[in-house]
Tab-separated table of C-alpha atoms in Angstrom:
chain	number	residue	atom	x	y	z
A	2	MET	CA	83.339	-91.505	-173.529
A	3	TYR	CA	80.613	-89.563	-175.906
A	4	GLY	CA	83.114	-89.359	-178.646
A	5	GLN	CA	86.123	-87.613	-176.688
A	6	VAL	CA	89.324	-88.681	-174.702
A	7	LEU	CA	88.435	-89.208	-170.882
A	8	PRO	CA	89.987	-87.064	-168.380
A	9	ASN	CA	92.322	-88.326	-165.653
A	10	GLN	CA	89.681	-87.601	-163.278
A	11	ASN	CA	86.995	-90.347	-165.011
A	12	GLY	CA	88.810	-93.105	-164.328
A	13	ALA	CA	91.098	-93.298	-167.826
A	14	PRO	CA	92.651	-94.993	-169.310
A	15	LEU	CA	90.486	-97.862	-168.425
A	16	ARG	CA	86.596	-97.658	-166.755
A	17	LEU	CA	83.520	-99.761	-167.030
A	18	VAL	CA	80.144	-98.098	-168.625
A	19	VAL	CA	77.083	-100.309	-167.587
A	20	PRO	CA	74.743	-97.424	-168.035
A	21	TRP	CA	71.289	-99.649	-167.861
A	22	LYS	CA	72.398	-100.814	-164.465
A	23	TYR	CA	72.607	-98.656	-161.071
A	24	GLY	CA	75.393	-95.809	-161.413
A	25	PHE	CA	77.793	-96.899	-159.238
A	26	LYS	CA	78.514	-99.930	-160.419
A	27	SER	CA	79.922	-98.420	-163.381
A	28	ILE	CA	83.562	-98.245	-162.079
A	29	LYS	CA	85.281	-95.177	-162.072
A	30	SER	CA	89.121	-96.972	-162.240
A	31	ILE	CA	89.872	-100.821	-163.347
A	32	VAL	CA	92.721	-101.401	-161.256
A	33	ARG	CA	92.073	-105.688	-162.220
A	34	ILE	CA	90.873	-108.351	-164.382
A	35	GLU	CA	90.449	-111.863	-163.192
A	36	LEU	CA	89.705	-114.281	-165.378
A	37	THR	CA	87.600	-117.259	-163.572
A	38	SER	CA	86.250	-120.585	-164.689
A	39	THR	CA	83.428	-120.427	-162.365
A	40	GLN	CA	80.476	-118.076	-162.284
A	41	PRO	CA	81.363	-115.681	-159.188
A	42	PRO	CA	78.973	-115.272	-156.378
A	43	THR	CA	76.933	-111.972	-156.316
A	44	THR	CA	75.445	-109.420	-154.216
A	45	TRP	CA	72.220	-110.313	-154.760
A	46	ASN	CA	72.350	-114.112	-156.224
A	47	LEU	CA	74.125	-114.223	-152.549
A	48	ALA	CA	71.243	-111.941	-150.681
A	49	ALA	CA	68.662	-114.530	-151.865
A	50	SER	CA	70.058	-117.203	-154.830
A	51	ASN	CA	66.089	-118.186	-155.466
A	52	GLU	CA	65.112	-114.705	-155.906
A	53	TYR	CA	68.350	-113.393	-157.635
A	54	GLY	CA	70.275	-114.315	-160.470
A	55	PHE	CA	74.273	-113.358	-161.522
A	56	TYR	CA	72.385	-111.022	-163.996
A	57	ALA	CA	70.163	-108.889	-161.750
A	58	ASN	CA	68.488	-107.511	-164.741
A	59	VAL	CA	64.810	-106.468	-164.258
A	60	ASN	CA	63.044	-108.163	-166.126
A	61	PRO	CA	59.835	-106.653	-167.425
A	62	THR	CA	58.091	-109.736	-168.656
A	63	VAL	CA	59.568	-112.249	-166.062
A	64	GLN	CA	57.756	-111.875	-162.892
A	65	HIS	CA	60.280	-112.216	-159.438
A	66	PRO	CA	58.739	-114.791	-157.103
A	67	ARG	CA	56.819	-112.416	-154.903
A	68	TRP	CA	55.801	-109.595	-156.734
A	69	SER	CA	55.758	-108.540	-161.247
A	70	GLN	CA	58.508	-106.688	-161.929
A	71	ALA	CA	55.900	-105.044	-164.797
A	72	SER	CA	56.177	-101.499	-163.590
A	73	GLU	CA	58.275	-99.641	-161.309
A	74	ARG	CA	58.525	-96.551	-159.055
A	75	ARG	CA	60.504	-93.327	-159.471
A	76	LEU	CA	61.655	-91.966	-156.654
A	77	PRO	CA	62.686	-89.627	-155.106
A	78	SER	CA	58.542	-88.992	-155.214
A	79	SER	CA	56.702	-86.886	-153.434
A	80	LEU	CA	54.280	-88.043	-150.562
A	81	PHE	CA	50.990	-87.267	-152.956
A	82	ASN	CA	52.294	-88.119	-155.644
A	83	GLY	CA	53.853	-91.863	-155.308
A	84	ASN	CA	55.111	-92.211	-159.204
A	85	ARG	CA	53.049	-95.065	-159.602
A	86	LYS	CA	53.067	-97.405	-162.382
A	87	ILE	CA	55.520	-96.601	-164.710
A	88	PRO	CA	56.520	-99.192	-167.633
A	89	THR	CA	59.543	-100.566	-166.651
A	90	ARG	CA	61.424	-101.424	-169.515
A	91	MET	CA	63.963	-103.851	-170.720
A	92	TYR	CA	67.257	-103.518	-169.409
A	93	ASN	CA	66.055	-100.103	-168.336
A	94	GLY	CA	65.632	-98.941	-172.158
A	95	TYR	CA	69.299	-99.695	-172.823
A	96	GLU	CA	68.240	-102.159	-176.330
A	97	GLU	CA	71.386	-101.759	-177.326
A	98	VAL	CA	72.968	-104.113	-174.757
A	99	ALA	CA	70.425	-107.020	-175.266
A	100	SER	CA	73.318	-108.343	-177.894
A	101	LEU	CA	74.710	-108.703	-175.199
A	102	TYR	CA	72.405	-111.353	-173.809
A	103	THR	CA	71.297	-112.736	-177.207
A	104	GLY	CA	70.251	-116.798	-176.805
A	105	MET	CA	70.558	-116.700	-173.398
A	106	ASN	CA	67.034	-118.015	-171.636
A	107	LEU	CA	66.043	-114.592	-169.341
A	108	ARG	CA	64.120	-117.315	-167.218
A	109	LEU	CA	67.225	-119.481	-166.637
A	110	ASN	CA	69.647	-116.080	-166.367
A	111	TYR	CA	67.659	-113.981	-163.888
B	7	MET	CA	42.062	-95.695	-116.763
B	8	LYS	CA	40.889	-96.628	-119.945
B	9	SER	CA	41.142	-93.229	-121.179
B	10	ILE	CA	44.866	-93.041	-121.229
B	11	VAL	CA	45.193	-96.168	-122.281
B	12	PHE	CA	43.536	-94.412	-125.419
B	13	ALA	CA	45.664	-91.594	-125.296
B	14	VAL	CA	48.575	-93.957	-125.585
B	15	CYS	CA	47.407	-96.075	-128.588
B	16	SER	CA	47.051	-92.412	-130.215
B	17	ILE	CA	50.249	-91.266	-129.901
B	18	PRO	CA	51.952	-92.702	-133.476
B	19	LEU	CA	49.381	-91.902	-135.335
B	20	LEU	CA	50.213	-87.940	-133.444
B	21	VAL	CA	53.540	-88.250	-134.668
B	22	LEU	CA	52.880	-89.496	-137.733
B	23	GLY	CA	50.279	-86.554	-138.517
B	24	TRP	CA	53.248	-83.758	-137.499
B	25	ASP	CA	55.286	-85.388	-139.463
B	26	VAL	CA	53.232	-85.477	-142.563
B	27	ALA	CA	52.066	-82.104	-141.390
B	28	ASN	CA	56.129	-81.358	-141.619
B	29	GLU	CA	56.615	-83.081	-144.610
B	30	ILE	CA	53.775	-80.781	-146.894
B	31	ARG	CA	55.184	-77.942	-145.073
B	32	LEU	CA	58.752	-78.375	-146.616
B	33	PRO	CA	58.915	-81.922	-149.039
B	34	GLY	CA	61.376	-84.764	-148.554
B	35	SER	CA	62.296	-83.084	-145.076
B	36	ALA	CA	60.502	-85.759	-142.502
B	37	PHE	CA	60.451	-89.542	-144.530
B	38	GLY	CA	63.159	-89.591	-146.941
B	39	PRO	CA	63.155	-89.809	-150.479
B	40	ASP	CA	60.012	-92.288	-150.764
B	41	PRO	CA	57.614	-90.632	-148.502
B	42	ALA	CA	54.373	-92.794	-149.409
B	43	GLU	CA	56.288	-95.730	-148.704
B	44	ALA	CA	57.231	-94.457	-145.997
B	45	VAL	CA	54.172	-93.720	-144.334
B	46	VAL	CA	52.159	-96.599	-145.060
B	47	ASP	CA	55.301	-98.450	-143.868
B	48	LEU	CA	55.590	-96.751	-139.973
B	49	LEU	CA	51.174	-97.165	-140.672
B	50	GLY	CA	51.673	-101.311	-140.977
B	51	THR	CA	54.170	-101.361	-138.475
B	52	TRP	CA	52.144	-100.193	-135.929
B	53	THR	CA	49.540	-102.679	-136.782
B	54	ILE	CA	51.781	-105.418	-136.060
B	55	ARG	CA	52.781	-103.947	-132.791
B	56	PHE	CA	49.747	-102.968	-131.486
B	57	LEU	CA	48.110	-106.815	-132.326
B	58	LEU	CA	50.708	-108.516	-130.220
B	59	ILE	CA	50.404	-105.487	-127.994
B	60	THR	CA	46.491	-106.640	-127.478
B	61	LEU	CA	47.664	-110.238	-127.257
B	62	SER	CA	50.354	-109.788	-124.671
B	63	ILE	CA	47.016	-108.243	-122.352
B	64	SER	CA	45.352	-111.325	-121.714
B	65	SER	CA	48.728	-113.458	-121.222
B	66	PHE	CA	49.688	-110.475	-118.455
B	67	ALA	CA	46.106	-110.149	-116.982
B	68	ARG	CA	46.509	-114.039	-116.395
B	69	THR	CA	50.127	-114.253	-115.319
B	70	PHE	CA	50.150	-111.772	-112.927
B	71	LYS	CA	46.256	-112.325	-112.258
B	72	ARG	CA	45.090	-109.486	-112.667
B	73	PRO	CA	41.839	-109.395	-114.606
B	74	GLU	CA	40.371	-105.774	-114.363
B	75	MET	CA	43.594	-105.431	-117.053
B	76	GLY	CA	41.469	-107.487	-119.742
B	77	SER	CA	39.376	-104.614	-119.807
B	78	PHE	CA	41.891	-102.791	-121.659
B	79	ARG	CA	42.203	-105.048	-124.764
B	80	ARG	CA	39.023	-104.036	-126.431
B	81	THR	CA	40.760	-100.349	-126.534
B	82	VAL	CA	43.684	-101.599	-127.741
B	83	GLY	CA	42.539	-104.545	-130.286
B	84	LEU	CA	39.842	-101.419	-131.716
B	85	TRP	CA	43.094	-99.296	-132.691
B	86	THR	CA	44.699	-102.081	-133.853
B	87	PHE	CA	41.948	-102.453	-136.059
B	88	ALA	CA	42.264	-98.110	-136.375
B	89	TYR	CA	45.970	-98.805	-137.370
B	90	ALA	CA	45.303	-101.458	-140.550
B	91	CYS	CA	42.385	-99.403	-141.863
B	92	LEU	CA	44.855	-96.436	-142.343
B	93	HIS	CA	47.718	-98.267	-143.595
B	94	PHE	CA	45.570	-99.975	-146.257
B	95	LEU	CA	43.811	-96.591	-146.864
B	96	GLY	CA	47.215	-95.172	-146.998
B	97	TYR	CA	48.175	-97.754	-149.452
B	98	PHE	CA	44.785	-97.306	-152.041
B	99	THR	CA	45.223	-93.803	-151.799
B	100	LEU	CA	49.166	-92.625	-152.236
B	101	LEU	CA	50.738	-95.665	-153.339
B	102	ALA	CA	47.572	-97.271	-155.156
B	103	GLU	CA	46.480	-93.929	-156.023
B	104	TYR	CA	43.339	-93.821	-155.551
B	105	SER	CA	43.062	-96.652	-158.890
B	106	PHE	CA	40.793	-99.869	-157.880
B	107	SER	CA	42.362	-101.503	-161.070
B	108	ALA	CA	45.673	-100.737	-159.525
B	109	TRP	CA	44.266	-102.115	-156.042
B	110	LEU	CA	43.466	-105.188	-158.458
B	111	GLU	CA	46.564	-105.692	-160.502
B	112	ASP	CA	48.797	-105.597	-156.831
B	113	PHE	CA	46.406	-107.973	-155.221
B	114	SER	CA	46.870	-110.689	-158.142
B	115	GLU	CA	50.249	-109.761	-158.738
B	116	ARG	CA	52.043	-109.790	-154.682
B	117	THR	CA	51.270	-112.061	-153.183
B	118	TYR	CA	52.198	-110.046	-149.841
B	119	ILE	CA	49.548	-107.381	-151.275
B	120	THR	CA	46.874	-110.630	-151.437
B	121	GLY	CA	48.612	-111.913	-147.947
B	122	GLY	CA	47.635	-108.156	-146.321
B	123	MET	CA	43.937	-108.073	-147.792
B	124	VAL	CA	42.742	-111.045	-146.634
B	125	ALA	CA	44.476	-110.053	-142.479
B	126	LEU	CA	42.300	-106.909	-142.715
B	127	MET	CA	39.367	-109.087	-143.797
B	128	LEU	CA	39.660	-111.335	-140.531
B	129	LEU	CA	39.924	-108.652	-139.216
B	130	ILE	CA	36.519	-106.250	-139.917
B	131	PRO	CA	33.946	-108.929	-137.660
B	132	LEU	CA	35.924	-108.461	-134.906
B	133	ALA	CA	35.965	-105.134	-134.666
B	134	ILE	CA	32.109	-104.847	-135.593
B	135	THR	CA	31.713	-107.541	-132.813
B	136	SER	CA	33.942	-105.696	-130.089
B	137	THR	CA	31.286	-104.247	-128.056
B	138	ARG	CA	29.051	-105.571	-124.732
B	139	ASN	CA	25.895	-106.082	-127.005
B	140	TRP	CA	27.546	-108.219	-129.077
B	141	GLN	CA	29.077	-110.325	-126.520
B	142	ARG	CA	25.755	-110.458	-125.102
B	143	ARG	CA	24.325	-111.933	-128.597
B	144	LEU	CA	26.199	-114.505	-129.420
B	145	GLY	CA	27.023	-115.931	-126.406
B	146	PRO	CA	29.699	-118.390	-126.304
B	147	ARG	CA	30.181	-118.262	-129.184
B	148	TRP	CA	31.544	-114.448	-129.528
B	149	ARG	CA	35.384	-116.842	-128.103
B	150	SER	CA	34.998	-118.701	-130.999
B	151	LEU	CA	34.568	-116.131	-132.853
B	152	HIS	CA	37.438	-113.636	-131.582
B	153	ALA	CA	40.101	-116.845	-132.600
B	154	LEU	CA	40.143	-115.263	-135.570
B	155	ILE	CA	42.979	-112.710	-134.441
B	156	TYR	CA	45.654	-115.875	-134.752
B	157	PRO	CA	44.751	-116.658	-138.365
B	158	ALA	CA	44.741	-112.564	-138.543
B	159	ALA	CA	48.306	-112.324	-137.135
B	160	LEU	CA	49.769	-115.716	-138.861
B	161	ALA	CA	48.505	-113.425	-142.232
B	162	GLY	CA	49.836	-110.295	-140.888
B	163	LEU	CA	53.104	-112.421	-140.502
B	164	LEU	CA	53.181	-113.323	-143.850
B	165	HIS	CA	52.003	-110.242	-145.245
B	166	ILE	CA	55.347	-108.711	-143.530
B	167	LEU	CA	57.558	-111.508	-144.282
B	168	TRP	CA	56.740	-111.748	-148.312
B	169	ALA	CA	57.154	-107.988	-148.502
B	170	ALA	CA	60.444	-107.935	-146.873
B	171	LYS	CA	63.571	-107.166	-149.197
B	172	ALA	CA	66.092	-107.041	-147.162
B	173	SER	CA	66.322	-107.480	-143.696
B	174	LEU	CA	64.275	-110.438	-141.658
B	175	LEU	CA	65.107	-108.477	-138.624
B	176	ASP	CA	61.619	-107.246	-137.584
B	177	VAL	CA	59.574	-110.041	-138.813
B	178	SER	CA	61.904	-111.974	-136.891
B	179	ILE	CA	60.685	-109.972	-133.433
B	180	TYR	CA	57.338	-109.903	-134.388
B	181	GLY	CA	57.229	-113.909	-135.006
B	182	PHE	CA	59.205	-114.971	-132.182
B	183	THR	CA	56.671	-112.855	-130.046
B	184	LEU	CA	53.337	-114.176	-131.465
B	185	ALA	CA	55.433	-117.615	-130.643
B	186	LEU	CA	55.878	-116.574	-127.563
B	187	LEU	CA	52.032	-115.752	-127.099
B	188	PHE	CA	50.956	-118.078	-128.433
B	189	ALA	CA	52.840	-120.627	-126.444
B	190	GLU	CA	51.561	-119.010	-123.241
B	191	ARG	CA	47.900	-120.246	-124.338
B	192	ILE	CA	48.945	-123.506	-125.014
B	193	VAL	CA	50.321	-124.121	-121.171
B	194	VAL	CA	47.391	-122.527	-119.999
B	195	ARG	CA	45.241	-124.943	-121.805
B	196	ILE	CA	47.591	-127.626	-121.011
B	197	ARG	CA	47.473	-126.684	-116.836
B	198	ARG	CA	43.224	-125.956	-116.887
B	199	ARG	CA	43.181	-129.998	-118.466
B	200	GLN	CA	45.167	-130.940	-115.674
B	201	GLY	CA	43.841	-128.830	-112.904
B	202	LYS	CA	45.518	-125.816	-112.763
B	203	GLY	CA	48.407	-126.638	-110.836
B	204	VAL	CA	48.710	-129.497	-107.956
B	205	VAL	CA	47.669	-127.731	-104.777
B	206	ASN	CA	50.852	-126.896	-102.644
B	207	GLY	CA	52.184	-129.683	-100.732
């Protein structure tokens, strides 16, 4: 990582890094990789399949069924400063991963 | 007695005030990582609770044959309106950060805000005409006007449902309670039409 060899406690020899998603999703130590022919269900997808798809990327240009995703609030906030209206960035600002989704209709694959 | 009811209705607000004071004194100590949301949410929670309590007063008065309880309905009803106003003001100051354009954006982009505004609008004429003076002026039409509490309650429930992100437990409990309160009223009307209860024997 960052050009250096990963020390063992950082999940060497192999870990997953998905910086445009919540930190806990960057799993520290891969113990098994399973290849399947069908798309597996995911947390958000299971919670509300009509609102959250497999990829669960927050897309500022595609509205969630009940609310706009164009802006976000950063937490922690304080009582009188709600950190309102920070424009949501595509892939949380990690434009370099856009290539992973090329050709996908992001309205259908959300 | 009415002053006791009044005082009891103020308790959630007093507790909130205490927590707000502690939050100001020591930021992050009273409401968790999102204090603005927590405060607005709490005010909203007490709005729907007091609304349901208001509706249940008539049900209790009828069921336990204590018409004098009805006098508390206005006190609790106006407290419901007070919490609703504070809930909106909390949203406008803490979340919309005093921005009318932000409020307008939310109103058009977030369906739950639309529902919430409708519910609040429906409560306003009820609060204004809550006095005995207005009851006299409107006569029988007062009852018809105050039937607006039912669409207001439904709009409130939709507001909560549409805003729900994780758990539907709360809105289900409120919805179930409202259904019971509706059911009581329907039963009363049916029995009234039948000539309330056949004479014993």
